[in-house]
């Protein structure tokens, strides 16, 4: 499938739990900071019917392009990263009843080889969510020194140091690497022992993806802006897909809980709601975690 063809379906993760926790009501305003193909957004806007006070953000133009029908109904669509968008919306004095952040990559990003996120379907080493960005995975992987590669695979891929060193050496020996298939194969050859369900390159791909898209910095800096964007009584839901993201959200919510009378949010989820392991239609859901809070 090429990017120019109609994008494959993205099934919204934890949709029912999002609706139960956020309780969208008729006429409420909605901010979706990772609108993607609009799976959650269409459901929520279908309940609120408030298009003109709602905003959808995504840094992926292939995604925002599919939101034209909602834009025609008066929704503001922003093609930018959510940190830039949030800063702009705070500056504009905007406040919302509902905010959703559904982190990570969409199924079309993973499924279309040209996007360069997939190790099972070989494509160029790209991994940029936003095509306007200068640096792609190719430049990073081809030019990074050993220390940087080890750091990325260990910190962002959460591989043990010893494995990160082995994979970094394998990458350096195999350079220049042009495709995701070549990168996956270099890691597979360096991997020691058997593997079953999870390809040994999974976490290394995660590491480069996080680095290229500056993902953790985006989430970390966004957190304190969320209460500023919520109306009193407004709800925010955050879905994360790996422990590095979830840790940032959890820490921020814990700080809020511990801040006593100075806190701006009440946490609605003592423990995160976990993705459904039995969801065969949506394997992405397996690692999902949902946390939510309400503005005091
Ligand atoms: C899991 S998908 C969202 C799917 C959406 N909730 C739906 O149901 O269709 C994540 C989306 O977030 C976008 N994204 C990830 N990080 C972003 C960031 N920092 N700023 C803006 N968009 C981002 C990706 O491009 C992707 O389209």
Coordinates of C-alpha atoms and ligand atoms in Angstrom, one line a residue:
X1 CA 0.0 0.0 0.0
X2 CA 1.4 3.4 -0.9
X3 CA 0.9 6.6 1.1
X4 CA -1.1 8.1 -1.7
X5 CA -3.8 5.4 -1.6
X6 CA -6.5 5.5 1.0
X7 CA -5.0 4.9 4.5
X8 CA -5.8 1.6 6.1
X9 CA -8.0 1.6 9.1
X10 CA -6.8 2.8 12.5
X11 CA -9.0 1.3 15.3
X12 CA -9.2 3.7 18.3
X13 CA -7.7 2.1 21.4
X14 CA -9.6 1.9 24.7
X15 CA -12.5 3.8 23.1
X16 CA -15.1 2.6 25.6
X17 CA -12.9 3.3 28.6
X18 CA -12.2 6.8 27.3
X19 CA -15.9 7.5 27.0
X20 CA -16.6 6.1 30.4
X21 CA -13.9 8.2 32.1
X22 CA -14.2 11.5 30.2
X23 CA -18.0 11.4 30.1
X24 CA -18.4 13.7 27.1
X25 CA -21.7 15.8 27.3
X26 CA -23.6 17.5 24.6
X27 CA -22.2 20.9 23.7
X28 CA -18.8 20.4 25.5
X29 CA -15.6 21.6 23.7
X30 CA -13.0 19.1 22.8
X31 CA -9.2 19.2 22.2
X32 CA -7.6 16.1 20.6
X33 CA -3.8 16.6 20.7
X34 CA -3.1 13.4 18.7
X35 CA -6.1 13.3 16.4
X36 CA -4.6 10.9 13.9
X37 CA -7.3 9.6 11.6
X38 CA -10.0 10.9 14.0
X39 CA -11.1 7.6 15.5
X40 CA -11.7 8.9 19.0
X41 CA -12.5 12.4 17.7
X42 CA -15.4 11.3 15.6
X43 CA -16.9 9.4 18.4
X44 CA -16.5 12.2 20.9
X45 CA -17.6 15.0 18.6
X46 CA -20.6 12.8 17.7
X47 CA -21.7 13.1 21.3
X48 CA -20.7 16.7 22.0
X49 CA -21.8 18.1 18.6
X50 CA -19.7 21.1 19.4
X51 CA -17.5 21.5 16.3
X52 CA -16.8 25.2 16.4
X53 CA -15.1 25.2 19.8
X54 CA -13.1 22.0 19.2
X55 CA -9.5 21.6 18.0
X56 CA -7.8 18.6 16.4
X57 CA -3.9 18.4 16.3
X58 CA -1.5 16.1 14.6
X59 CA 2.0 16.5 13.3
X60 CA 1.3 14.0 10.5
X61 CA -0.1 15.5 7.4
X62 CA -1.3 12.2 6.0
X63 CA -3.5 12.1 9.1
X64 CA -4.7 15.7 9.2
X65 CA -5.6 15.5 5.5
X66 CA -8.3 13.0 6.4
X67 CA -10.0 15.4 8.8
X68 CA -11.3 17.7 6.2
X69 CA -15.0 16.8 6.8
X70 CA -14.7 17.8 10.4
X71 CA -12.9 21.0 9.4
X72 CA -15.8 21.8 7.1
X73 CA -18.1 21.5 10.2
X74 CA -16.1 24.2 11.9
X75 CA -13.4 22.2 13.8
X76 CA -10.0 23.9 14.0
X77 CA -7.4 21.5 12.6
X78 CA -3.7 22.1 13.4
X79 CA -0.9 20.4 11.5
X80 CA 1.8 20.7 14.1
X81 CA 3.4 19.0 17.1
X82 CA 1.2 19.0 20.2
X83 CA 3.7 21.0 22.3
X84 CA 3.7 23.9 19.7
X85 CA -0.1 23.6 19.4
X86 CA -0.6 23.7 23.2
X87 CA 1.6 26.7 23.7
X88 CA -0.3 28.5 20.9
X89 CA -3.7 27.6 22.4
X90 CA -2.7 28.7 25.9
X91 CA -1.5 32.0 24.3
X92 CA -4.9 32.3 22.5
X93 CA -6.6 31.9 25.9
X94 CA -8.5 28.7 24.8
X95 CA -10.1 26.4 27.4
X96 CA -11.7 23.0 26.7
X97 CA -14.1 20.7 28.5
X98 CA -12.3 17.5 27.2
X99 CA -8.7 16.8 26.2
X100 CA -7.4 13.6 24.8
X101 CA -3.8 12.5 24.2
X102 CA -3.4 9.1 22.5
X103 CA 0.4 8.8 22.2
X104 CA 2.6 6.9 19.9
X105 CA 2.2 5.9 16.3
X106 CA -1.0 5.2 14.3
X107 CA -1.6 1.9 12.5
X108 CA -1.2 3.6 9.1
X109 CA 2.2 4.9 10.1
X110 CA 3.3 1.4 11.0
X111 CA 1.6 -0.3 8.1
X112 CA 2.8 1.8 5.2
X113 CA 6.4 0.8 4.5
X114 CA 7.4 4.2 3.0
X115 CA 6.9 5.8 6.4
X116 CA 9.9 3.8 7.6
X117 CA 8.6 2.7 11.0
X118 CA 8.1 -1.0 10.2
X119 CA 10.7 -3.7 10.5
X120 CA 8.5 -6.3 9.0
X121 CA 7.7 -4.4 5.8
X122 CA 10.9 -2.9 4.6
X123 CA 11.0 0.8 3.6
X124 CA 13.4 3.7 3.7
X125 CA 14.8 4.5 7.2
X126 CA 12.5 7.5 7.7
X127 CA 10.4 7.3 11.0
X128 CA 9.5 11.0 10.8
X129 CA 5.9 11.7 11.9
X130 CA 6.1 15.1 10.3
X131 CA 7.5 15.1 6.8
X132 CA 8.7 18.7 7.1
X133 CA 11.2 17.7 9.7
X134 CA 14.8 17.8 8.4
X135 CA 16.3 14.8 10.2
X136 CA 15.2 11.3 9.4
X137 CA 16.2 8.0 11.0
X138 CA 18.6 7.5 8.1
X139 CA 20.8 10.5 9.0
X140 CA 20.8 9.6 12.7
X141 CA 21.6 5.9 12.3
X142 CA 24.3 6.6 9.6
X143 CA 26.1 9.4 11.5
X144 CA 25.7 8.7 15.3
X145 CA 28.8 7.6 17.1
X146 CA 29.0 4.4 19.2
X147 CA 28.3 6.2 22.5
X148 CA 25.2 7.8 21.1
X149 CA 23.9 4.6 19.6
X150 CA 24.4 2.7 22.9
X151 CA 22.8 5.6 24.8
X152 CA 19.7 5.6 22.6
X153 CA 19.2 1.8 22.5
X154 CA 19.7 1.6 26.2
X155 CA 17.7 4.6 27.4
X156 CA 14.9 4.8 24.8
X157 CA 14.8 1.2 23.7
X158 CA 15.2 0.0 27.4
X159 CA 17.6 -2.7 26.3
X160 CA 20.2 -3.8 28.8
X161 CA 23.6 -2.0 28.4
X162 CA 25.4 -5.1 27.2
X163 CA 22.8 -5.7 24.5
X164 CA 22.8 -2.1 23.5
X165 CA 26.5 -2.3 23.0
X166 CA 26.2 -5.4 20.8
X167 CA 23.5 -3.8 18.7
X168 CA 25.4 -0.5 18.3
X169 CA 28.4 -2.4 17.1
X170 CA 26.3 -4.4 14.6
X171 CA 24.8 -1.2 13.3
X172 CA 28.2 0.4 12.8
X173 CA 29.5 -2.7 11.1
X174 CA 26.5 -2.8 8.7
X175 CA 26.6 0.9 7.8
X176 CA 25.5 2.4 5.4
X177 CA 22.0 1.2 6.2
X178 CA 19.3 2.4 3.8
X179 CA 16.2 0.4 4.7
X180 CA 14.2 -0.7 7.8
X181 CA 14.7 -4.2 6.6
X182 CA 18.5 -3.8 6.6
X183 CA 18.4 -2.4 10.1
X184 CA 16.2 -5.2 11.4
X185 CA 18.4 -7.8 9.8
X186 CA 21.6 -6.3 11.3
X187 CA 20.0 -6.5 14.8
X188 CA 18.6 -10.0 14.2
X189 CA 22.1 -11.3 13.3
X190 CA 23.6 -9.7 16.4
X191 CA 20.9 -11.1 18.6
X192 CA 22.0 -14.1 20.7
X193 CA 19.5 -16.8 21.6
X194 CA 16.0 -17.7 20.5
X195 CA 13.1 -15.3 20.0
X196 CA 9.5 -16.0 19.5
X197 CA 6.8 -13.4 19.4
X198 CA 8.8 -10.2 19.5
X199 CA 11.4 -9.4 16.9
X200 CA 14.8 -8.6 18.5
X201 CA 14.8 -5.2 16.7
X202 CA 11.5 -4.0 18.2
X203 CA 13.0 -2.0 21.0
X204 CA 15.8 -0.6 18.8
X205 CA 13.2 0.7 16.4
X206 CA 11.3 2.2 19.3
X207 CA 14.5 3.9 20.4
X208 CA 15.2 5.6 17.1
X209 CA 11.5 6.5 16.7
X210 CA 11.5 8.3 20.1
X211 CA 14.7 10.1 19.3
X212 CA 13.7 11.2 15.8
X213 CA 10.4 12.6 16.9
X214 CA 11.7 13.9 20.2
X215 CA 8.8 12.1 21.8
X216 CA 9.6 12.2 25.5
X217 CA 10.5 15.9 25.5
X218 CA 7.1 16.6 23.9
X219 CA 5.2 14.7 26.5
X220 CA 7.2 16.1 29.5
X221 CA 6.8 19.7 28.4
X222 CA 3.1 19.3 27.6
X223 CA 2.0 18.0 31.0
X224 CA 2.0 21.4 32.9
X225 CA 0.2 23.0 30.0
X226 CA -2.8 20.6 30.3
X227 CA -4.5 22.3 33.4
X228 CA -4.1 25.6 31.7
X229 CA -6.1 24.3 28.7
X230 CA -8.9 22.8 30.8
X231 CA -12.1 24.5 31.9
X232 CA -13.0 23.9 35.6
X233 CA -14.5 20.4 35.7
X234 CA -12.8 19.6 32.4
X235 CA -11.4 16.1 31.9
X236 CA -8.1 14.9 30.3
X237 CA -7.3 11.4 29.2
X238 CA -3.9 10.2 28.3
X239 CA -3.2 6.9 26.6
X240 CA 0.5 5.7 26.5
X241 CA 2.1 2.7 24.9
X242 CA 5.4 2.2 26.7
X243 CA 6.7 2.6 30.1
X244 CA 8.9 5.7 29.3
X245 CA 5.8 7.7 28.4
X246 CA 3.6 6.3 31.1
X247 CA 6.2 7.1 33.7
X248 CA 6.1 10.8 32.7
X249 CA 2.3 10.9 33.0
X250 CA 2.3 9.0 36.2
X251 CA 4.9 11.3 37.8
X252 CA 3.0 14.4 36.8
X253 CA -0.2 13.1 38.2
X254 CA 1.5 12.0 41.4
X255 CA 3.0 15.5 41.8
X256 CA -0.5 16.9 41.3
X257 CA -1.9 14.6 44.0
X258 CA 0.9 15.5 46.4
X259 CA 0.6 19.3 45.8
X260 CA -2.5 19.5 48.1
X261 CA -4.4 22.7 47.9
X262 CA -2.0 24.0 45.2
X263 CA -2.8 21.2 42.8
X264 CA -4.9 21.9 39.7
X265 CA -6.0 18.4 38.8
X266 CA -7.8 15.5 40.7
X267 CA -6.6 12.2 39.4
X268 CA -9.4 9.9 38.3
X269 CA -7.4 6.8 37.8
X270 CA -5.6 5.4 40.9
X271 CA -4.2 2.7 38.6
X272 CA -4.0 3.0 34.8
X273 CA -6.7 1.3 32.8
X274 CA -4.8 -1.4 30.8
X275 CA -5.4 -2.2 27.1
X276 CA -7.3 -5.3 26.4
X277 CA -4.9 -8.2 25.8
X278 CA -7.7 -10.2 24.1
X279 CA -8.3 -7.4 21.5
X280 CA -7.3 -9.5 18.4
X281 CA -8.5 -6.7 16.0
X282 CA -6.1 -4.3 17.5
X283 CA -2.7 -5.7 18.7
X284 CA -1.5 -2.1 19.5
X285 CA -4.1 -2.1 22.3
X286 CA -2.1 -4.7 24.2
X287 CA 0.4 -2.3 25.7
X288 CA -2.0 0.7 26.1
X289 CA -2.5 2.4 29.4
X290 CA -5.1 5.1 30.1
X291 CA -4.8 7.7 32.9
X292 CA -7.3 10.5 33.4
X293 CA -7.7 13.6 35.6
X294 CA -10.2 16.4 36.2
X295 CA -9.5 20.1 36.5
X296 CA -10.4 21.4 40.0
Ligands
LIG1 C1 -2.2 6.5 18.3 S1 -2.3 7.6 17.0 C2 -3.8 8.5 17.4 C3 -5.0 7.8 16.8 C4 -6.3 8.6 17.1 N1 -6.6 8.7 18.5 C5 -7.5 7.8 16.4 O1 -8.3 7.2 17.0 O2 -7.5 7.9 15.1 C6 -1.1 8.8 17.5 C7 -1.1 10.0 16.6 O3 -0.4 11.0 17.3 C8 0.5 11.7 16.4 N2 1.5 12.2 17.2 C9 2.4 11.6 18.0 N3 3.2 12.4 18.6 C10 2.8 13.7 18.3 C11 3.2 15.0 18.7 N4 4.2 15.2 19.5 N5 2.5 16.0 18.2 C12 1.5 15.9 17.4 N6 1.0 14.6 16.9 C13 1.7 13.6 17.4 C14 0.9 10.7 15.4 O4 1.2 11.3 14.2 C15 -0.3 9.8 15.3 O5 -1.2 10.2 14.2

